[in-house]
Amino acid sequence: MKARDLPALLGAVLLVLLCAATLSAPWLAADPEAMNLGAIHAAPSLSHPLGTDELGRDVAARLLNGGRVSLAVALSTAVLAALLGTSIGLMAGYRGGWLDAVLMRVTDGVMALPLLPLLIVLAALDPAKLGIGDEARSSEMFMVGRMVAIIALMGWTGAARLVRAQTLSVKTRDYVRAATALGASPGRIMIRHILPNVASPMVVAATLSVGNIILVESALSFLGLGVQPPMASWGNMLTGAMNVIWSAPDQALWPGLAIFVTVLAFNLAGDGLQRLLDPRR
Amino acid sequence: MTGWLTSRLLQSLAVLLVMSVAVHGLMALMPGDPIDLMIASDPHLNAADAVRLKALYGLDKPWGERYLAWGTQVLKGELGYSRLFAKPVLEIIGPAVVNSLILMGSALVLSLLVAVPLGVTASRHQGGWADHLVNTISFASVSLPTFWLGLMLMVLFAVKLGWLPAGGMQSLSGDGGGLLDSLRHMVLPVATLAITGIGQYARHTRAAMLNEAAQDYIRTARAKGCGPGRVVWRHQWRNAALPLVTLLGLEFGNLFSGALITETVFGWPGMGKLIADAVMGNDFNLALTALMLATAMTLLGSVLADLAMARLDPRIRLR
């Protein structure tokens, strides 16, 4: 334990606390969607620790529930993007040849696209035109799943590059050649012999990507294209705060601070993990 | 070199073509179409009018045919009409690009002016308190949500202190207020973008400087009796700046496509806000053209970055 590992430890502790707090939201806080028009923009009190918003809803409850949505979206997206990128990178690196050429051109192409404008287009698509029924469309699961899918669709490229490079360097090692000589199938070699060697840089990259995903998700929700009200998210709480910025300027403080602290915690923890798993740095 | 450039440009064109198909197809999947919107806003139109209008605009045709029709028009230089602004698309995109260039350019220069000295200082005192401080600043800067920073600056300087305007590009009263008024409107959005940009530039500068610090030519320069300032800025920094050129190439596209979030928060009429408004307002021609322009500029930026690298670093050969 050295002094320079302190920030990483701090990040990890923060993450544990955040997860615990958001998961226990139903027991800790009031109903996040209960309105009380008699108590709009109430000051912090015992029953409302952070006051109430423009519809008299409890800010603390909305923060905790919004955090649960943000964390769920971010973690699932990071896992999905890592899986997607790892499969593509493994295939490209191990098979080589034309498949590698095609997959890497596609990766370069996606990497060169303007990210946010395209995410907006994807988020604005009409699910009805994709053949998704009314009932499914309005469910919370669908809303979360949709965010996860579109952000992962744009976010797998870094993982693909990383895994491909690692695969190329591992596949010429003697133990891989020995496995091939013993008659192991390509699928077995990729999963049993190559994957374990690319796992640790992948875990680091995925951890570091969570922070960015939270920023992107909250930006989309802020623009009204992500998590839809009345369901709370840190992004759409800030949209509400912006609308009342002249009458209640303090509303913008808490949701943004929550995003900032969470992203910072993931970045610090990821950085620490990188040093832990890669002692050369 | 010419061969390299040709193949890179052809590749970029291919990406652009695929993108135009994809974006055109995606736009067709957005809620409603222009005629539905027209009908919703005009009670005199009935279902028969809708069918006639759809046939008139070709909206009853299959998607492939519509894409080809749009493509031919664009190749002829006909970018169409914006429904949202009721003007030709080119007339709207021109000023928006200029506004974005002003905003993004100032923010980029400002953040480099702060980040480079920070990164260089951190690298000169590796492991010291200055290094830790710069590291902390960098972590904070890359973790800040742009829209929240913008809102907080707005709350502090526009709402509470009343020193600066909260949004727009110039005051609406009188003749617009002149240069000073425009500058006052720029302060908050430029500061927002610069603060969130400092982190990554400072980090890259520090890493590049440390990379060069171990090289033989630095030791030679010291042995010749160069002062520390001269070694750092004349020898080390000039080489460390090379990787930053690649980073700037990636930034090139953003100069033209603008800062979507910051522009939306501050109501800055640039390309970013234009793209957001056009997509959400279902303005087909405008959104498509703006998105294609943003993509083209991003692709061009990465080609320019490679060219600049080859020009600055004789060890790199483009094949």
Coordinates of C-alpha atoms in Angstrom, one line a residue:
Chain A
M1 CA 0.0 0.0 0.0
K2 CA 1.6 3.2 -1.2
A3 CA 0.5 6.8 -1.1
R4 CA -0.1 6.9 -4.8
D5 CA -2.7 4.1 -4.5
L6 CA -4.8 6.2 -2.1
P7 CA -6.9 7.8 -4.9
A8 CA -7.7 4.4 -6.4
L9 CA -8.7 3.1 -3.0
L10 CA -10.9 6.2 -2.5
G11 CA -12.5 5.5 -5.8
A12 CA -13.2 1.9 -4.9
V13 CA -14.7 2.8 -1.5
L14 CA -16.9 5.5 -3.2
L15 CA -18.1 2.9 -5.7
V16 CA -19.1 0.4 -3.0
L17 CA -20.9 3.2 -1.1
L18 CA -22.7 4.4 -4.2
C19 CA -23.8 0.9 -5.2
A20 CA -25.0 0.2 -1.6
A21 CA -26.9 3.5 -1.4
T22 CA -28.6 3.2 -4.8
L23 CA -29.5 -0.5 -4.3
S24 CA -31.2 0.2 -1.0
A25 CA -33.1 3.2 -2.3
P26 CA -36.5 1.7 -1.8
W27 CA -35.8 1.3 2.0
L28 CA -33.8 4.5 2.5
A29 CA -35.9 7.1 0.7
A30 CA -39.5 8.2 -0.1
D31 CA -41.4 7.4 -3.3
P32 CA -39.3 9.3 -6.1
E33 CA -42.4 9.9 -8.2
A34 CA -44.8 11.1 -5.5
M35 CA -45.7 14.7 -6.2
N36 CA -46.7 17.3 -3.6
L37 CA -47.7 20.5 -5.2
G38 CA -48.1 22.1 -1.8
A39 CA -44.4 21.8 -1.1
I40 CA -42.6 23.0 -4.3
H41 CA -38.9 23.8 -4.0
A42 CA -39.0 23.1 -0.2
A43 CA -35.8 23.7 1.7
P44 CA -33.9 20.7 3.1
S45 CA -35.7 19.2 6.2
L46 CA -35.9 16.0 8.1
S47 CA -38.5 14.5 5.8
H48 CA -36.8 15.8 2.7
P49 CA -33.0 15.8 3.4
L50 CA -32.2 17.6 0.1
G51 CA -35.4 19.5 -0.3
T52 CA -38.0 19.0 -3.1
D53 CA -38.1 19.8 -6.8
E54 CA -40.4 21.8 -9.1
L55 CA -43.2 19.3 -8.6
G56 CA -42.6 18.8 -4.9
R57 CA -40.9 15.4 -5.3
D58 CA -38.2 14.4 -2.9
V59 CA -34.8 15.2 -4.4
A60 CA -32.9 12.7 -2.3
A61 CA -35.2 9.9 -3.4
R62 CA -34.9 10.9 -7.0
L63 CA -31.1 11.0 -6.8
L64 CA -30.9 7.5 -5.3
N65 CA -33.3 6.0 -7.8
G66 CA -31.8 7.9 -10.7
G67 CA -28.4 6.6 -9.7
R68 CA -29.6 3.1 -9.8
V69 CA -30.8 3.6 -13.4
S70 CA -27.5 5.3 -14.4
L71 CA -25.3 2.6 -12.8
A72 CA -27.4 -0.2 -14.3
V73 CA -27.2 1.3 -17.8
A74 CA -23.5 2.1 -17.5
L75 CA -22.4 -1.3 -16.1
S76 CA -24.5 -3.3 -18.6
T77 CA -23.3 -1.2 -21.5
A78 CA -19.7 -1.6 -20.5
V79 CA -20.1 -5.4 -20.3
L80 CA -22.0 -5.6 -23.6
A81 CA -19.5 -3.4 -25.4
A82 CA -16.6 -5.4 -24.0
L83 CA -18.2 -8.7 -25.1
L84 CA -18.9 -7.3 -28.5
G85 CA -15.4 -5.8 -28.9
T86 CA -13.7 -8.9 -27.5
S87 CA -15.5 -11.3 -29.9
I88 CA -14.7 -9.1 -32.9
G89 CA -11.1 -8.5 -31.8
L90 CA -10.5 -12.3 -31.1
M91 CA -11.9 -13.3 -34.5
A92 CA -9.9 -10.6 -36.4
G93 CA -6.7 -11.3 -34.6
Y94 CA -6.9 -15.1 -34.6
R95 CA -8.3 -15.7 -38.1
G96 CA -6.4 -12.9 -39.8
G97 CA -6.5 -12.6 -43.6
W98 CA -9.6 -11.0 -45.2
L99 CA -11.8 -11.3 -42.1
D100 CA -9.2 -9.3 -40.2
A101 CA -9.0 -6.7 -42.9
V102 CA -12.8 -6.3 -43.1
L103 CA -13.4 -6.2 -39.4
M104 CA -10.6 -3.6 -38.8
R105 CA -11.8 -1.4 -41.6
V106 CA -15.3 -1.4 -40.0
T107 CA -13.7 -0.6 -36.6
D108 CA -11.7 2.3 -38.1
G109 CA -14.9 3.5 -39.8
V110 CA -17.0 3.5 -36.6
M111 CA -14.1 5.1 -34.7
A112 CA -14.0 8.0 -37.2
L113 CA -17.7 8.8 -36.8
P114 CA -18.9 11.8 -34.8
L115 CA -20.2 10.0 -31.7
L116 CA -22.8 12.2 -30.0
P117 CA -24.7 13.3 -33.2
L118 CA -25.1 9.7 -34.2
L119 CA -26.2 8.6 -30.7
I120 CA -28.9 11.3 -30.9
V121 CA -30.1 9.9 -34.2
L122 CA -30.2 6.3 -32.8
A123 CA -31.9 7.5 -29.6
A124 CA -34.6 9.4 -31.6
L125 CA -35.7 6.3 -33.6
D126 CA -39.3 5.4 -33.3
P127 CA -39.6 1.9 -31.8
A128 CA -43.0 1.6 -33.4
K129 CA -41.4 1.7 -36.8
L130 CA -39.1 -1.1 -35.7
G131 CA -42.1 -3.3 -34.9
I132 CA -42.0 -3.1 -31.2
G133 CA -45.5 -3.1 -29.5
D134 CA -47.1 -0.4 -27.4
E135 CA -46.8 -2.2 -24.1
A136 CA -43.2 -3.2 -24.5
R137 CA -42.3 0.3 -25.5
S138 CA -43.5 1.9 -22.3
S139 CA -41.8 -0.5 -20.0
E140 CA -38.8 0.5 -17.9
M141 CA -36.8 -2.5 -19.1
F142 CA -37.2 -1.4 -22.7
M143 CA -36.1 2.1 -21.9
V144 CA -32.9 0.8 -20.1
G145 CA -32.3 -1.9 -22.8
R146 CA -32.5 0.7 -25.6
M147 CA -29.9 3.0 -24.0
V148 CA -27.6 0.0 -23.4
A149 CA -28.0 -1.2 -27.0
I150 CA -27.3 2.1 -28.7
I151 CA -24.3 3.1 -26.5
A152 CA -22.8 -0.3 -26.8
L153 CA -23.3 -0.2 -30.6
M154 CA -21.0 2.8 -30.8
G155 CA -18.6 1.9 -28.0
W156 CA -17.1 -1.5 -28.8
T157 CA -14.3 -0.3 -31.0
G158 CA -11.6 0.4 -28.4
A159 CA -12.0 -3.1 -27.0
A160 CA -11.8 -4.7 -30.4
R161 CA -8.5 -2.9 -31.2
L162 CA -7.1 -3.8 -27.8
V163 CA -8.1 -7.5 -28.0
R164 CA -6.9 -7.9 -31.6
A165 CA -3.4 -6.5 -30.8
Q166 CA -3.1 -8.8 -27.7
T167 CA -4.4 -11.8 -29.7
L168 CA -1.8 -11.2 -32.4
S169 CA 1.0 -11.2 -29.9
V170 CA -0.3 -14.3 -28.0
K171 CA -1.2 -16.5 -30.9
T172 CA 2.4 -17.2 -32.0
R173 CA 3.5 -18.4 -28.5
D174 CA 4.6 -22.0 -28.1
Y175 CA 1.7 -23.1 -25.9
V176 CA -0.8 -22.0 -28.5
R177 CA 1.2 -23.9 -31.2
A178 CA 1.3 -26.9 -29.0
A179 CA -2.4 -26.8 -28.5
T180 CA -2.9 -26.5 -32.2
A181 CA -0.6 -29.5 -32.7
L182 CA -2.6 -31.5 -30.2
G183 CA -5.7 -31.0 -32.4
A184 CA -7.6 -28.4 -30.3
S185 CA -10.3 -26.6 -32.3
P186 CA -9.9 -22.9 -33.1
G187 CA -12.9 -22.1 -30.8
R188 CA -11.2 -23.9 -27.9
I189 CA -7.9 -22.2 -28.5
M190 CA -9.5 -18.8 -28.6
I191 CA -11.5 -19.3 -25.4
R192 CA -9.1 -21.5 -23.3
H193 CA -5.7 -20.3 -24.4
I194 CA -6.0 -16.7 -25.8
L195 CA -8.9 -15.2 -23.9
P196 CA -7.3 -15.6 -20.4
N197 CA -4.3 -13.6 -21.7
V198 CA -6.4 -10.7 -22.9
A199 CA -8.7 -10.7 -19.9
S200 CA -6.8 -8.3 -17.6
P201 CA -6.2 -5.4 -20.0
M202 CA -9.9 -5.9 -21.0
V203 CA -11.1 -5.5 -17.4
V204 CA -9.1 -2.3 -17.0
A205 CA -10.4 -0.9 -20.3
A206 CA -14.0 -1.8 -19.4
T207 CA -13.7 -0.2 -15.9
L208 CA -12.2 3.0 -17.5
S209 CA -15.1 3.0 -20.1
V210 CA -17.8 3.1 -17.4
G211 CA -17.1 6.7 -16.5
N212 CA -17.5 7.8 -20.1
I213 CA -20.7 5.8 -20.6
I214 CA -22.2 7.5 -17.6
L215 CA -21.4 10.9 -19.1
V216 CA -22.9 9.9 -22.5
E217 CA -26.0 8.4 -20.9
S218 CA -26.7 11.4 -18.7
A219 CA -26.1 13.7 -21.7
L220 CA -28.7 11.8 -23.7
S221 CA -31.2 11.9 -20.8
F222 CA -30.4 15.6 -20.4
L223 CA -31.3 16.2 -24.0
G224 CA -34.6 14.3 -23.5
L225 CA -33.6 11.3 -25.5
G226 CA -32.6 8.9 -22.8
V227 CA -34.5 7.9 -19.6
Q228 CA -37.9 9.5 -19.9
P229 CA -39.7 11.3 -17.0
P230 CA -41.4 10.6 -14.7
M231 CA -38.7 7.9 -14.1
A232 CA -35.8 9.7 -12.5
S233 CA -32.3 9.8 -13.9
W234 CA -29.4 12.1 -13.1
G235 CA -29.5 13.5 -16.7
N236 CA -33.2 14.3 -16.8
M237 CA -33.2 15.8 -13.3
L238 CA -30.8 18.4 -14.7
T239 CA -33.2 19.1 -17.6
G240 CA -35.8 19.9 -15.0
A241 CA -33.3 22.0 -13.1
M242 CA -32.4 24.0 -16.2
N243 CA -36.0 24.9 -16.8
V244 CA -36.3 26.5 -13.4
I245 CA -32.7 27.9 -13.3
W246 CA -33.9 31.5 -12.7
S247 CA -36.5 30.6 -10.0
A248 CA -34.6 27.8 -8.2
P249 CA -30.9 27.9 -9.3
D250 CA -29.8 25.4 -6.6
Q251 CA -31.7 22.5 -8.1
A252 CA -28.9 21.9 -10.6
L253 CA -26.3 21.2 -7.9
W254 CA -27.1 17.6 -6.6
P255 CA -27.7 15.5 -9.8
G256 CA -24.6 16.9 -11.5
L257 CA -22.5 16.4 -8.4
A258 CA -23.6 12.8 -8.3
I259 CA -22.6 12.3 -11.9
F260 CA -19.2 13.9 -11.3
V261 CA -18.4 11.9 -8.2
T262 CA -19.5 8.6 -9.8
V263 CA -17.5 9.2 -13.0
L264 CA -14.5 10.3 -11.0
A265 CA -14.7 7.2 -8.8
F266 CA -14.8 4.9 -11.8
N267 CA -11.8 6.7 -13.4
L268 CA -9.7 6.6 -10.2
A269 CA -10.6 2.9 -9.6
G270 CA -9.8 2.0 -13.2
D271 CA -6.5 3.8 -13.1
G272 CA -5.6 1.9 -9.9
L273 CA -6.6 -1.4 -11.4
Q274 CA -4.4 -0.7 -14.4
R275 CA -1.3 -0.2 -12.2
L276 CA -2.3 -3.3 -10.1
L277 CA -2.6 -5.6 -13.1
D278 CA 0.2 -4.2 -15.2
P279 CA 3.2 -3.7 -12.9
R280 CA 5.4 -2.4 -15.7
R281 CA 3.7 1.0 -15.6
Chain B
M1 CA 2.8 9.3 -50.8
T2 CA 0.3 10.2 -53.6
G3 CA -0.7 6.5 -53.6
W4 CA -1.2 6.6 -49.8
L5 CA -3.3 9.8 -50.1
T6 CA -5.5 8.4 -52.9
S7 CA -6.2 5.2 -51.0
R8 CA -6.9 7.1 -47.7
L9 CA -9.3 9.5 -49.5
L10 CA -11.0 6.6 -51.3
Q11 CA -11.4 4.8 -48.0
S12 CA -12.9 7.9 -46.4
L13 CA -15.3 8.3 -49.3
A14 CA -16.4 4.7 -48.8
V15 CA -17.1 5.3 -45.1
L16 CA -19.0 8.4 -46.1
L17 CA -21.1 6.5 -48.6
V18 CA -22.0 3.7 -46.1
M19 CA -22.8 6.4 -43.6
S20 CA -25.1 8.2 -46.0
V21 CA -27.0 5.0 -46.6
A22 CA -27.2 4.2 -42.8
V23 CA -28.2 7.7 -41.7
H24 CA -30.8 8.1 -44.5
G25 CA -32.2 4.7 -43.5
L26 CA -32.2 5.6 -39.8
M27 CA -33.9 9.0 -40.4
A28 CA -36.7 7.1 -42.2
L29 CA -37.3 5.2 -38.9
M30 CA -37.9 8.4 -36.9
P31 CA -41.3 9.1 -35.5
G32 CA -43.7 10.6 -38.1
D33 CA -42.9 12.0 -41.5
P34 CA -43.0 15.6 -42.8
I35 CA -46.5 15.2 -44.1
D36 CA -47.8 13.8 -40.8
L37 CA -46.4 16.9 -39.1
M38 CA -48.0 19.2 -41.7
I39 CA -51.3 17.6 -41.1
A40 CA -51.0 17.8 -37.4
S41 CA -50.4 21.5 -37.7
D42 CA -53.2 22.3 -40.2
P43 CA -56.8 21.2 -39.4
H44 CA -57.9 21.9 -43.0
L45 CA -55.9 19.0 -44.4
N46 CA -57.6 15.6 -44.7
A47 CA -56.5 12.1 -45.4
A48 CA -56.9 12.5 -49.2
D49 CA -54.6 15.6 -49.1
A50 CA -52.1 13.5 -47.1
V51 CA -52.0 10.8 -49.8
R52 CA -51.6 13.4 -52.5
L53 CA -48.9 15.3 -50.7
K54 CA -47.0 12.0 -49.9
A55 CA -47.1 11.1 -53.6
L56 CA -45.9 14.6 -54.5
Y57 CA -42.9 14.4 -52.3
G58 CA -42.2 10.8 -53.2
L59 CA -42.8 9.6 -49.6
D60 CA -45.0 6.7 -50.9
K61 CA -42.1 5.2 -52.7
P62 CA -39.9 2.4 -51.3
W63 CA -36.9 3.5 -49.2
G64 CA -34.2 2.5 -51.8
E65 CA -35.8 4.7 -54.4
R66 CA -36.0 7.6 -52.0
Y67 CA -32.3 7.2 -51.1
L68 CA -31.3 7.2 -54.8
A69 CA -33.4 10.3 -55.5
W70 CA -31.9 12.1 -52.6
G71 CA -28.4 11.0 -53.6
T72 CA -28.7 12.3 -57.2
Q73 CA -30.0 15.6 -55.9
V74 CA -27.1 16.0 -53.5
L75 CA -24.5 15.2 -56.2
K76 CA -26.1 17.9 -58.3
G77 CA -25.5 20.3 -55.4
E78 CA -29.2 20.4 -54.4
L79 CA -29.2 20.1 -50.7
G80 CA -32.9 20.9 -50.3
Y81 CA -35.0 23.0 -48.1
S82 CA -35.1 23.0 -44.3
R83 CA -38.6 22.5 -42.9
L84 CA -37.7 23.9 -39.5
F85 CA -36.2 27.2 -40.6
A86 CA -38.0 27.5 -44.0
K87 CA -34.8 28.3 -45.8
P88 CA -32.4 26.5 -48.1
V89 CA -30.2 24.1 -46.1
L90 CA -26.9 25.8 -47.2
E91 CA -28.0 29.2 -46.0
I92 CA -28.5 27.7 -42.5
I93 CA -25.4 25.6 -42.3
G94 CA -23.0 28.3 -43.4
P95 CA -23.4 30.7 -40.4
A96 CA -23.7 27.7 -38.0
V97 CA -20.3 26.4 -39.1
V98 CA -18.8 29.8 -38.6
N99 CA -20.3 30.1 -35.1
S100 CA -19.0 26.7 -34.1
L101 CA -15.5 27.5 -35.4
I102 CA -15.4 30.7 -33.3
L103 CA -16.6 28.8 -30.2
M104 CA -14.5 25.6 -30.6
G105 CA -11.4 27.4 -31.9
S106 CA -11.3 29.8 -28.9
A107 CA -11.9 26.9 -26.4
L108 CA -9.2 24.8 -28.0
V109 CA -6.6 27.6 -27.9
L110 CA -7.5 28.4 -24.3
S111 CA -7.3 24.8 -23.1
L112 CA -4.0 24.2 -24.9
L113 CA -2.5 27.4 -23.3
V114 CA -3.4 26.1 -19.9
A115 CA -2.8 22.3 -20.4
V116 CA 0.6 22.4 -22.1
P117 CA 2.4 24.3 -19.3
L118 CA 0.5 22.1 -16.7
G119 CA 1.6 18.9 -18.5
V120 CA 5.2 20.1 -18.9
T121 CA 5.5 21.1 -15.3
A122 CA 4.1 17.8 -14.1
S123 CA 6.7 15.9 -16.2
R124 CA 9.5 18.0 -14.8
H125 CA 8.6 17.1 -11.3
Q126 CA 7.5 13.5 -11.7
G127 CA 6.1 12.2 -8.5
G128 CA 6.3 15.6 -6.7
W129 CA 3.5 17.6 -5.4
A130 CA 3.1 19.6 -8.7
D131 CA 2.7 16.3 -10.5
H132 CA 0.0 15.1 -8.0
L133 CA -1.8 18.5 -8.4
V134 CA -1.8 18.3 -12.2
N135 CA -3.0 14.7 -12.0
T136 CA -5.9 15.6 -9.7
I137 CA -6.9 18.5 -12.0
S138 CA -6.8 16.2 -15.0
F139 CA -8.9 13.5 -13.3
A140 CA -11.5 16.2 -12.3
S141 CA -11.5 17.7 -15.8
V142 CA -12.2 14.5 -17.7
S143 CA -14.8 13.4 -15.1
L144 CA -16.9 16.6 -15.3
P145 CA -20.2 16.4 -17.2
T146 CA -20.1 19.3 -19.7
F147 CA -23.7 20.2 -19.3
W148 CA -23.5 20.3 -15.5
L149 CA -20.4 22.5 -15.6
G150 CA -22.2 24.8 -18.0
L151 CA -25.3 25.0 -15.8
M152 CA -23.2 25.7 -12.7
L153 CA -21.2 28.5 -14.4
M154 CA -24.6 29.8 -15.6
V155 CA -26.0 29.7 -12.1
L156 CA -23.0 31.4 -10.6
F157 CA -22.1 34.1 -13.1
A158 CA -25.5 34.8 -14.8
V159 CA -28.2 34.0 -12.2
K160 CA -26.5 34.8 -8.9
L161 CA -23.9 37.4 -9.7
G162 CA -25.5 38.7 -12.9
W163 CA -22.1 39.5 -14.4
L164 CA -22.5 37.6 -17.7
P165 CA -25.4 36.8 -20.1
A166 CA -26.8 33.2 -19.7
G167 CA -27.0 32.3 -23.3
G168 CA -27.2 33.3 -27.0
M169 CA -24.5 35.0 -29.1
Q170 CA -25.4 38.6 -28.6
S171 CA -28.0 40.8 -26.9
L172 CA -31.3 41.2 -28.6
S173 CA -31.7 44.9 -27.8
G174 CA -30.7 47.6 -30.2
D175 CA -27.9 46.9 -32.7
G176 CA -26.7 43.7 -31.0
G177 CA -24.1 45.5 -28.8
G178 CA -20.9 45.2 -30.8
L179 CA -17.7 43.2 -30.2
L180 CA -17.6 43.6 -26.4
D181 CA -21.2 42.2 -26.1
S182 CA -20.3 39.2 -28.3
L183 CA -17.2 38.5 -26.2
R184 CA -19.3 38.6 -23.0
H185 CA -21.6 36.0 -24.5
M186 CA -18.6 33.8 -25.4
V187 CA -17.0 33.7 -21.9
L188 CA -19.2 31.0 -20.3
P189 CA -19.5 28.5 -23.2
V190 CA -15.8 28.9 -24.0
A191 CA -14.8 28.4 -20.4
T192 CA -17.0 25.3 -20.1
L193 CA -15.4 23.7 -23.1
A194 CA -11.9 24.7 -22.1
I195 CA -12.2 23.4 -18.6
T196 CA -13.4 20.0 -19.7
G197 CA -10.7 19.8 -22.4
I198 CA -7.7 20.6 -20.2
G199 CA -7.5 17.2 -18.6
Q200 CA -6.8 15.1 -21.7
Y201 CA -4.4 17.6 -23.2
A202 CA -2.4 17.9 -19.9
R203 CA -2.3 14.1 -19.6
H204 CA -1.1 13.6 -23.1
T205 CA 1.5 16.4 -22.8
R206 CA 2.9 14.8 -19.6
A207 CA 3.1 11.3 -21.0
A208 CA 4.8 12.6 -24.2
M209 CA 7.3 14.7 -22.3
L210 CA 8.2 11.7 -20.0
N211 CA 8.6 9.6 -23.1
E212 CA 11.2 12.0 -24.5
A213 CA 12.9 12.6 -21.2
A214 CA 14.7 9.3 -21.4
Q215 CA 16.1 9.8 -24.9
D216 CA 19.8 10.1 -25.6
Y217 CA 19.5 13.5 -27.3
I218 CA 18.3 15.1 -24.1
R219 CA 21.3 13.8 -22.2
T220 CA 23.5 15.1 -25.1
A221 CA 21.9 18.5 -24.9
R222 CA 22.5 18.6 -21.1
A223 CA 26.1 17.5 -21.6
K224 CA 26.6 20.3 -24.0
G225 CA 25.7 22.7 -21.2
C226 CA 22.2 23.7 -22.2
G227 CA 20.1 25.3 -19.5
P228 CA 17.1 23.3 -18.1
G229 CA 14.6 25.7 -19.7
R230 CA 16.2 25.4 -23.1
V231 CA 16.4 21.6 -23.0
V232 CA 12.8 21.4 -22.0
W233 CA 11.3 23.8 -24.5
R234 CA 13.7 23.7 -27.5
H235 CA 14.6 20.0 -27.4
Q236 CA 12.1 17.9 -25.4
W237 CA 8.8 19.8 -26.1
R238 CA 9.3 20.0 -29.8
N239 CA 9.4 16.2 -30.0
A240 CA 6.8 15.7 -27.4
A241 CA 4.4 17.9 -29.4
L242 CA 4.2 15.3 -32.2
P243 CA 1.7 12.9 -30.6
L244 CA -0.4 16.0 -29.7
V245 CA -0.7 16.6 -33.5
T246 CA -2.6 13.4 -33.9
L247 CA -4.9 14.4 -31.1
L248 CA -5.5 17.8 -32.7
G249 CA -6.3 16.0 -36.0
L250 CA -9.1 14.2 -34.2
E251 CA -10.3 17.6 -32.8
F252 CA -10.4 19.0 -36.3
G253 CA -13.8 17.4 -37.0
N254 CA -15.2 18.7 -33.8
L255 CA -14.3 22.3 -34.8
F256 CA -16.8 22.0 -37.6
S257 CA -19.4 19.8 -36.0
G258 CA -19.5 21.9 -32.9
A259 CA -20.2 21.1 -29.3
L260 CA -23.7 19.6 -29.2
I261 CA -24.2 19.8 -25.5
T262 CA -22.5 23.1 -24.6
E263 CA -24.2 24.8 -27.6
T264 CA -27.6 23.5 -26.5
V265 CA -27.1 24.6 -22.9
F266 CA -26.0 28.1 -23.8
G267 CA -28.2 28.5 -26.9
W268 CA -25.2 29.1 -29.1
P269 CA -26.4 28.9 -32.7
G270 CA -23.6 26.5 -34.0
M271 CA -23.5 23.2 -35.7
G272 CA -24.0 21.1 -32.6
K273 CA -27.2 22.8 -31.6
L274 CA -28.3 22.7 -35.3
I275 CA -27.8 18.9 -35.5
A276 CA -29.7 18.4 -32.2
D277 CA -32.6 20.7 -33.3
A278 CA -32.8 19.2 -36.8
V279 CA -32.8 15.6 -35.5
M280 CA -35.3 16.2 -32.8
G281 CA -37.5 18.5 -35.0
N282 CA -37.6 15.9 -37.8
D283 CA -36.0 18.2 -40.3
F284 CA -34.9 15.6 -42.7
N285 CA -32.8 17.5 -45.3
L286 CA -31.1 19.7 -42.7
A287 CA -30.2 16.8 -40.3
L288 CA -28.9 14.6 -43.1
T289 CA -26.7 17.3 -44.6
A290 CA -25.4 18.5 -41.2
L291 CA -24.5 14.9 -40.1
M292 CA -22.8 14.1 -43.4
L293 CA -20.7 17.3 -43.1
A294 CA -19.7 16.5 -39.5
T295 CA -18.7 13.0 -40.6
A296 CA -16.8 14.2 -43.6
M297 CA -14.8 16.7 -41.5
T298 CA -14.0 14.1 -38.9
L299 CA -12.6 11.8 -41.6
L300 CA -10.7 14.6 -43.2
G301 CA -9.2 15.5 -39.8
S302 CA -7.7 12.1 -39.4
V303 CA -6.2 12.2 -42.9
L304 CA -4.8 15.7 -42.2
A305 CA -3.3 14.5 -38.9
D306 CA -1.4 11.7 -40.6
L307 CA -0.1 14.1 -43.3
A308 CA 1.0 16.5 -40.7
M309 CA 2.8 13.8 -38.7
A310 CA 4.6 12.6 -41.9
R311 CA 5.6 16.2 -42.6
L312 CA 6.9 16.9 -39.0
D313 CA 8.5 13.5 -38.3
P314 CA 11.0 12.4 -41.0
R315 CA 11.0 8.9 -39.5
I316 CA 7.4 8.4 -40.7
R317 CA 6.9 7.3 -44.3
L318 CA 3.4 7.1 -45.8
R319 CA 2.9 4.2 -48.1

